[in-house]
Coordinates of C-alpha atoms in Angstrom, one line a residue:
M132 CA 1.3 9.1 8.6
A133 CA 3.6 6.1 8.3
L134 CA 3.5 3.2 10.6
F135 CA 7.2 2.7 10.9
K136 CA 9.4 5.4 12.2
R137 CA 13.0 5.6 11.0
K138 CA 15.6 5.0 13.8
T139 CA 18.3 7.0 12.2
P140 CA 18.5 9.7 9.6
G141 CA 20.6 7.4 7.3
A142 CA 22.3 8.7 4.2
P143 CA 21.2 11.8 2.3
A144 CA 18.2 11.5 0.1
G145 CA 18.9 10.4 -3.5
K146 CA 22.3 8.9 -2.8
T147 CA 22.9 5.1 -2.7
P148 CA 25.6 4.3 -0.1
E149 CA 28.8 2.8 -1.5
V150 CA 28.6 -0.6 -0.1
G151 CA 28.9 -4.2 -1.3
R152 CA 25.8 -6.3 -2.0
R153 CA 24.3 -7.0 1.4
P154 CA 22.3 -10.2 2.2
I155 CA 18.6 -9.6 2.9
C156 CA 15.2 -11.3 3.0
L157 CA 12.1 -9.8 1.3
A158 CA 8.6 -9.9 2.8
L159 CA 6.0 -9.1 0.1
Q160 CA 2.5 -8.2 1.1
G161 CA -0.6 -9.0 -1.1
G162 CA -2.9 -6.4 -2.6
G163 CA -4.2 -7.3 -6.1
A164 CA -3.2 -5.0 -8.9
H165 CA -1.4 -2.8 -6.3
G166 CA 1.2 -5.4 -6.5
A167 CA 2.5 -3.4 -9.4
F168 CA 3.8 -1.0 -6.8
Q169 CA 6.0 -3.8 -5.5
W170 CA 7.0 -4.4 -9.1
G171 CA 8.4 -0.8 -9.2
V172 CA 10.2 -1.2 -5.8
L173 CA 11.8 -4.4 -6.8
D174 CA 12.8 -3.0 -10.2
R175 CA 14.6 -0.1 -8.6
L176 CA 16.3 -2.4 -6.0
L177 CA 17.5 -4.7 -8.7
E178 CA 18.7 -1.8 -10.8
A179 CA 20.7 -0.5 -7.9
D180 CA 22.2 -4.0 -7.4
V181 CA 23.2 -3.4 -3.7
L182 CA 21.2 -6.2 -2.2
D183 CA 21.8 -10.0 -2.2
I184 CA 18.3 -11.3 -2.0
R185 CA 18.5 -14.7 -0.3
A186 CA 14.9 -15.4 0.7
V187 CA 11.4 -14.2 -0.1
T188 CA 8.2 -14.6 1.9
A189 CA 4.9 -13.6 0.4
S190 CA 1.2 -13.8 0.0
S191 CA -1.3 -13.3 -2.8
A192 CA 0.0 -10.7 -5.4
G193 CA 3.2 -10.5 -3.4
A194 CA 3.7 -14.2 -4.0
M195 CA 3.3 -13.6 -7.8
N196 CA 6.0 -11.0 -7.6
G197 CA 8.1 -13.3 -5.4
A198 CA 7.9 -16.1 -7.8
A199 CA 8.7 -13.9 -10.8
L200 CA 11.6 -12.5 -9.0
V201 CA 13.1 -15.8 -7.9
S202 CA 12.5 -17.3 -11.4
G203 CA 14.3 -14.4 -13.1
L204 CA 17.2 -14.3 -10.6
A205 CA 17.7 -18.0 -11.2
T206 CA 17.9 -17.7 -15.0
G207 CA 19.4 -14.3 -15.6
G208 CA 20.4 -12.5 -12.4
S209 CA 19.2 -9.0 -11.7
A210 CA 18.5 -8.2 -15.3
G211 CA 16.6 -11.6 -15.6
A212 CA 14.6 -10.7 -12.5
R213 CA 13.6 -7.2 -13.9
A214 CA 12.6 -8.9 -17.2
S215 CA 10.6 -11.6 -15.5
L216 CA 8.7 -9.0 -13.3
D217 CA 7.9 -7.0 -16.4
K218 CA 6.7 -10.0 -18.2
L219 CA 4.4 -10.8 -15.3
W220 CA 2.7 -7.5 -15.3
R221 CA 2.4 -7.2 -19.0
E222 CA 0.7 -10.7 -19.1
T223 CA -1.5 -9.5 -16.2
N224 CA -2.6 -6.5 -18.4
Q225 CA -3.3 -8.7 -21.4
S226 CA -5.3 -11.4 -19.6
G227 CA -8.8 -10.0 -19.0
G228 CA -8.6 -6.3 -18.2
K229 CA -10.1 -5.5 -14.8
N230 CA -11.1 -9.0 -14.0
V231 CA -7.8 -10.9 -13.7
F232 CA -7.8 -10.3 -9.9
G233 CA -11.5 -11.2 -9.7
D234 CA -13.4 -7.9 -10.0
T235 CA -17.2 -9.0 -10.1
S236 CA -18.3 -5.7 -11.5
I237 CA -17.5 -6.7 -15.1
W238 CA -19.8 -4.1 -16.4
S239 CA -18.1 -1.2 -14.5
N240 CA -15.9 -0.1 -17.4
A241 CA -18.9 1.1 -19.3
L242 CA -20.0 3.5 -16.5
Q243 CA -17.1 5.5 -15.2
P244 CA -18.4 8.5 -13.2
S245 CA -17.5 8.3 -9.5
W246 CA -20.8 9.8 -8.5
L247 CA -22.6 6.9 -10.0
K248 CA -20.5 4.3 -8.3
D249 CA -21.0 6.0 -4.9
S250 CA -24.9 6.0 -5.4
P251 CA -27.1 3.7 -3.3
L252 CA -28.4 2.1 -6.4
W253 CA -24.9 1.2 -7.6
R254 CA -23.9 -0.1 -4.2
A255 CA -27.1 -2.2 -4.0
S256 CA -26.2 -3.7 -7.5
E257 CA -22.7 -4.6 -6.3
T258 CA -24.1 -6.2 -3.1
L259 CA -26.5 -8.3 -5.3
A260 CA -23.5 -9.5 -7.4
M261 CA -21.6 -10.3 -4.3
S262 CA -24.4 -12.4 -3.1
M263 CA -23.7 -15.0 -5.7
S264 CA -21.1 -17.7 -5.0
P265 CA -18.2 -18.3 -7.6
Y266 CA -19.5 -21.8 -7.8
E267 CA -22.7 -20.3 -9.2
F268 CA -21.4 -17.4 -11.5
N269 CA -18.2 -19.3 -12.5
P270 CA -19.2 -23.0 -12.6
F271 CA -16.3 -23.9 -15.0
N272 CA -13.9 -22.2 -12.6
H273 CA -12.2 -20.1 -15.3
N274 CA -9.3 -18.1 -13.8
P275 CA -7.3 -15.9 -16.2
L276 CA -4.5 -15.6 -13.6
K277 CA -3.4 -19.2 -14.4
R278 CA -2.5 -18.3 -17.9
V279 CA -0.5 -15.3 -16.6
L280 CA 1.5 -17.4 -14.2
L281 CA 2.3 -20.1 -16.8
A282 CA 3.4 -17.5 -19.3
S283 CA 5.7 -15.5 -17.1
I284 CA 7.2 -17.9 -14.4
D285 CA 9.6 -20.7 -14.8
F286 CA 8.5 -22.9 -12.0
E287 CA 11.3 -25.4 -12.4
A288 CA 13.7 -22.6 -11.9
V289 CA 11.9 -21.5 -8.8
Q290 CA 11.9 -25.0 -7.3
T291 CA 15.7 -25.4 -7.9
S292 CA 16.8 -21.9 -7.0
D293 CA 19.2 -21.1 -4.2
V294 CA 16.9 -18.2 -3.2
K295 CA 14.3 -19.5 -0.8
L296 CA 10.6 -18.8 -1.5
F297 CA 7.9 -19.1 1.1
V298 CA 4.3 -18.7 0.0
A299 CA 1.3 -18.6 2.3
A300 CA -2.3 -19.9 1.6
T301 CA -5.2 -20.3 4.0
A302 CA -6.4 -23.9 4.6
V303 CA -10.2 -23.5 4.5
R304 CA -11.3 -26.6 6.5
H305 CA -8.6 -26.3 9.2
A306 CA -8.5 -22.5 9.4
R307 CA -4.7 -22.6 9.4
S308 CA -2.0 -20.9 7.4
R309 CA 0.1 -23.3 5.3
V310 CA 3.5 -22.1 4.1
F311 CA 4.6 -23.7 0.8
T312 CA 8.4 -23.8 0.3
S313 CA 10.5 -23.5 -2.8
T314 CA 10.3 -27.1 -4.0
E315 CA 6.5 -27.1 -3.6
I316 CA 5.8 -23.9 -5.6
T317 CA 3.6 -24.4 -8.6
D318 CA 0.9 -22.3 -10.4
Q319 CA -1.7 -24.0 -8.2
V320 CA 0.1 -22.8 -5.1
L321 CA 0.1 -19.2 -6.3
L322 CA -3.5 -19.4 -7.4
A323 CA -4.4 -20.6 -3.9
S324 CA -2.4 -17.9 -2.2
A325 CA -4.4 -15.3 -4.3
C326 CA -7.8 -16.9 -4.1
L327 CA -10.4 -14.5 -2.8
P328 CA -13.3 -16.9 -1.8
H329 CA -16.1 -14.6 -2.9
L330 CA -14.6 -14.3 -6.4
F331 CA -12.9 -17.7 -7.1
Q332 CA -13.5 -21.3 -6.2
A333 CA -11.1 -22.6 -3.5
V334 CA -8.0 -24.1 -5.0
E335 CA -7.5 -27.7 -3.9
I336 CA -4.0 -29.0 -3.2
E337 CA -3.5 -32.5 -1.8
G338 CA -7.1 -32.8 -0.8
E339 CA -7.3 -29.4 1.1
P340 CA -9.1 -26.4 -0.3
Y341 CA -7.2 -23.1 0.0
W342 CA -8.1 -19.4 0.1
D343 CA -6.0 -16.2 -0.1
G344 CA -3.0 -16.5 2.2
G345 CA -3.4 -12.9 3.3
Y346 CA -6.2 -13.8 5.7
L347 CA -3.8 -15.4 8.2
A348 CA -0.3 -14.4 7.0
N349 CA 0.2 -11.2 4.9
P350 CA 3.0 -12.0 4.4
P351 CA 4.3 -14.7 6.8
L352 CA 7.4 -13.6 8.7
W353 CA 7.9 -16.6 10.9
P354 CA 9.5 -18.9 8.2
L355 CA 12.4 -16.4 8.1
F356 CA 13.0 -16.8 11.9
Y357 CA 13.4 -20.6 11.8
D358 CA 15.4 -21.1 8.5
D359 CA 19.0 -20.3 7.6
T360 CA 18.3 -16.8 6.1
P361 CA 19.8 -13.4 6.6
D362 CA 18.8 -11.4 9.8
D363 CA 17.8 -8.4 7.6
V364 CA 14.2 -8.3 6.5
L365 CA 12.8 -5.7 4.1
L366 CA 9.0 -5.5 4.3
I367 CA 7.2 -4.1 1.3
T368 CA 3.6 -3.4 2.1
L369 CA 0.5 -2.7 -0.1
N370 CA -2.1 -1.8 2.4
A371 CA -2.2 1.4 4.3
F372 CA -1.7 1.0 8.0
E373 CA -2.8 4.5 9.1
R374 CA -5.5 6.9 7.8
A375 CA -5.9 10.5 8.7
E376 CA -9.7 10.6 8.7
T377 CA -12.5 8.3 9.8
P378 CA -14.3 6.8 6.7
K379 CA -18.0 7.6 6.5
A380 CA -19.2 6.8 3.0
A381 CA -20.1 3.1 2.5
G382 CA -17.3 2.6 0.0
E383 CA -14.8 4.2 2.2
I384 CA -15.8 2.0 5.2
M385 CA -15.4 -1.2 3.1
D386 CA -12.0 0.0 1.8
R387 CA -10.7 0.7 5.3
L388 CA -12.1 -2.6 6.7
N389 CA -10.4 -4.5 3.9
E390 CA -7.1 -2.8 4.9
V391 CA -7.6 -3.6 8.6
V392 CA -8.4 -7.2 8.0
F393 CA -5.5 -7.9 5.6
N394 CA -3.0 -6.0 7.9
A395 CA -4.1 -7.8 11.1
P396 CA -1.9 -10.9 10.8
L397 CA 1.1 -8.8 9.9
V398 CA 0.6 -6.5 12.8
A399 CA 0.4 -9.5 15.1
E400 CA 3.7 -10.8 13.8
L401 CA 5.4 -7.4 14.0
R402 CA 4.2 -7.0 17.6
A403 CA 6.0 -10.4 18.4
V404 CA 9.1 -9.3 16.7
A405 CA 9.2 -6.0 18.6
F406 CA 8.7 -8.0 21.9
V407 CA 11.7 -10.2 21.2
Q408 CA 13.8 -7.4 20.0
D409 CA 13.2 -5.6 23.2
L410 CA 14.1 -8.7 25.3
I411 CA 17.3 -9.1 23.4
E412 CA 18.3 -5.5 23.5
Q413 CA 17.6 -5.2 27.2
G414 CA 19.5 -8.4 28.0
R415 CA 16.5 -9.9 29.6
L416 CA 16.9 -13.4 28.1
T417 CA 18.9 -16.2 29.8
P418 CA 21.9 -17.7 27.9
S419 CA 19.9 -20.7 26.9
A420 CA 17.0 -18.6 25.7
R421 CA 19.3 -16.4 23.7
D422 CA 20.3 -19.4 21.6
Q423 CA 16.7 -19.9 20.6
Y424 CA 15.9 -16.4 19.4
R425 CA 17.4 -14.3 16.6
H426 CA 17.8 -10.5 16.5
I427 CA 16.0 -9.7 13.4
L428 CA 16.8 -6.3 11.7
M429 CA 13.6 -4.9 10.2
H430 CA 13.3 -2.5 7.3
A431 CA 10.3 -1.3 5.4
I432 CA 9.0 0.3 2.3
E433 CA 5.4 1.2 3.0
A434 CA 2.3 1.8 0.9
D435 CA 1.4 4.6 3.3
G436 CA 2.0 7.9 1.5
W437 CA 2.4 6.3 -1.8
L438 CA -1.0 4.5 -2.4
G439 CA -3.1 6.3 0.1
D440 CA -5.2 8.1 -2.7
L441 CA -6.3 4.8 -4.3
S442 CA -9.5 2.9 -3.5
L443 CA -10.2 -0.7 -2.9
G444 CA -11.7 -1.0 -6.4
S445 CA -8.3 0.0 -8.0
K446 CA -6.8 -3.3 -6.8
F447 CA -8.7 -4.9 -9.7
N448 CA -7.6 -2.4 -12.3
T449 CA -5.0 -3.9 -14.7
E450 CA -5.1 -1.1 -17.3
W451 CA -1.5 -0.6 -18.5
S452 CA -1.3 3.1 -17.8
F453 CA -2.4 2.5 -14.2
L454 CA 0.0 -0.3 -13.6
N455 CA 2.8 1.8 -14.9
D456 CA 1.7 4.6 -12.6
L457 CA 2.0 2.1 -9.7
K458 CA 5.4 1.0 -11.0
T459 CA 6.6 4.6 -11.1
R460 CA 5.4 5.2 -7.5
G461 CA 7.2 2.0 -6.4
R462 CA 10.5 3.1 -8.0
A463 CA 10.2 6.4 -6.2
A464 CA 9.5 4.7 -2.9
A465 CA 12.5 2.4 -3.4
D466 CA 14.8 5.3 -4.3
D467 CA 13.8 7.0 -1.1
W468 CA 14.6 4.0 0.9
L469 CA 17.9 3.5 -0.8
G470 CA 18.9 7.1 0.1
H471 CA 17.7 7.0 3.7
C472 CA 18.0 3.5 4.9
M473 CA 20.2 1.3 2.8
A474 CA 23.3 2.1 5.0
E475 CA 21.5 0.5 8.0
V476 CA 21.2 -3.0 6.3
G477 CA 23.5 -5.5 8.1
E478 CA 24.0 -3.0 11.0
R479 CA 20.6 -2.2 12.7
S480 CA 17.0 -2.0 12.1
S481 CA 16.1 1.2 10.1
V482 CA 12.5 1.2 11.5
D483 CA 11.3 1.6 15.1
L484 CA 8.9 -1.3 15.8
Q485 CA 9.0 -0.4 19.6
A486 CA 7.4 2.9 18.8
R487 CA 4.4 1.1 17.5
F488 CA 4.3 -2.3 19.1
G489 CA 6.5 -2.1 22.2

């Protein structure tokens, strides 16, 4: 079951409305290799060429996609952005197999049967591996993701682009979310935004160590509310919001807990958006207060229904066939959204936040 309910039926499925390019912001959630699903979504949207992307806010793998997107748009328009995203995921595949996103089970490729991985002995072995600090098992702080980013993203183009980019990272010592803006984006910022602390050493920037941005903002929506950006926001998620059944196996419990933790900051922000939308729509704000709040139009392409059959472990899988399967799923999800919701962009929200958060 999807978190967001559509407000209107929209256009018939499979048909892209005949409209001009409409300004929009993108909000890209993080989720390791599942970011290839976003690759597919963005690839289809760029192919349709009906959106004028003016701002991107993102965390973790979403930040990688966002930087590749902005870099490509700056150097080659929609075609350049598609090529840049393709380059990013090809480099990801070629930089370390399953370990580019930090899989500690480096020997898992040799033993594939699911029955073995679900056994108590296997789980105990994984727990033992996780008990080691990255400062112990990776003292030289090797991170294959750095090579991927430098090979696939033109950071000067990102920093000077007219498309605004906001990337979240979690300040370790201060327990606060820091949002880096376009002119600050470097490979170190993206590494910080994707730094899982039990797998990689904290990334230090200006004397502050940073961990994965998804812990406190996944992705951060608030930068879009206070900047000169379009009112429409298209959220592309990677973590399922709802599950039909209660997890009972140890692995299933950990998978669901991971989804809950990384969705929590986004849920809090969406609840605030729903609250303000209700105040505006009901005319409950004073004239002076109305000048301080924007009526954000929310849209969403969800992971629910598209990635629900995948486990947490697959977020570390960068095999080319798997990444292409995720891309195919993303393109199908985007095609569905174009057919049902594109007509609402610039007019009204195409999802009902009040039904979930009001």
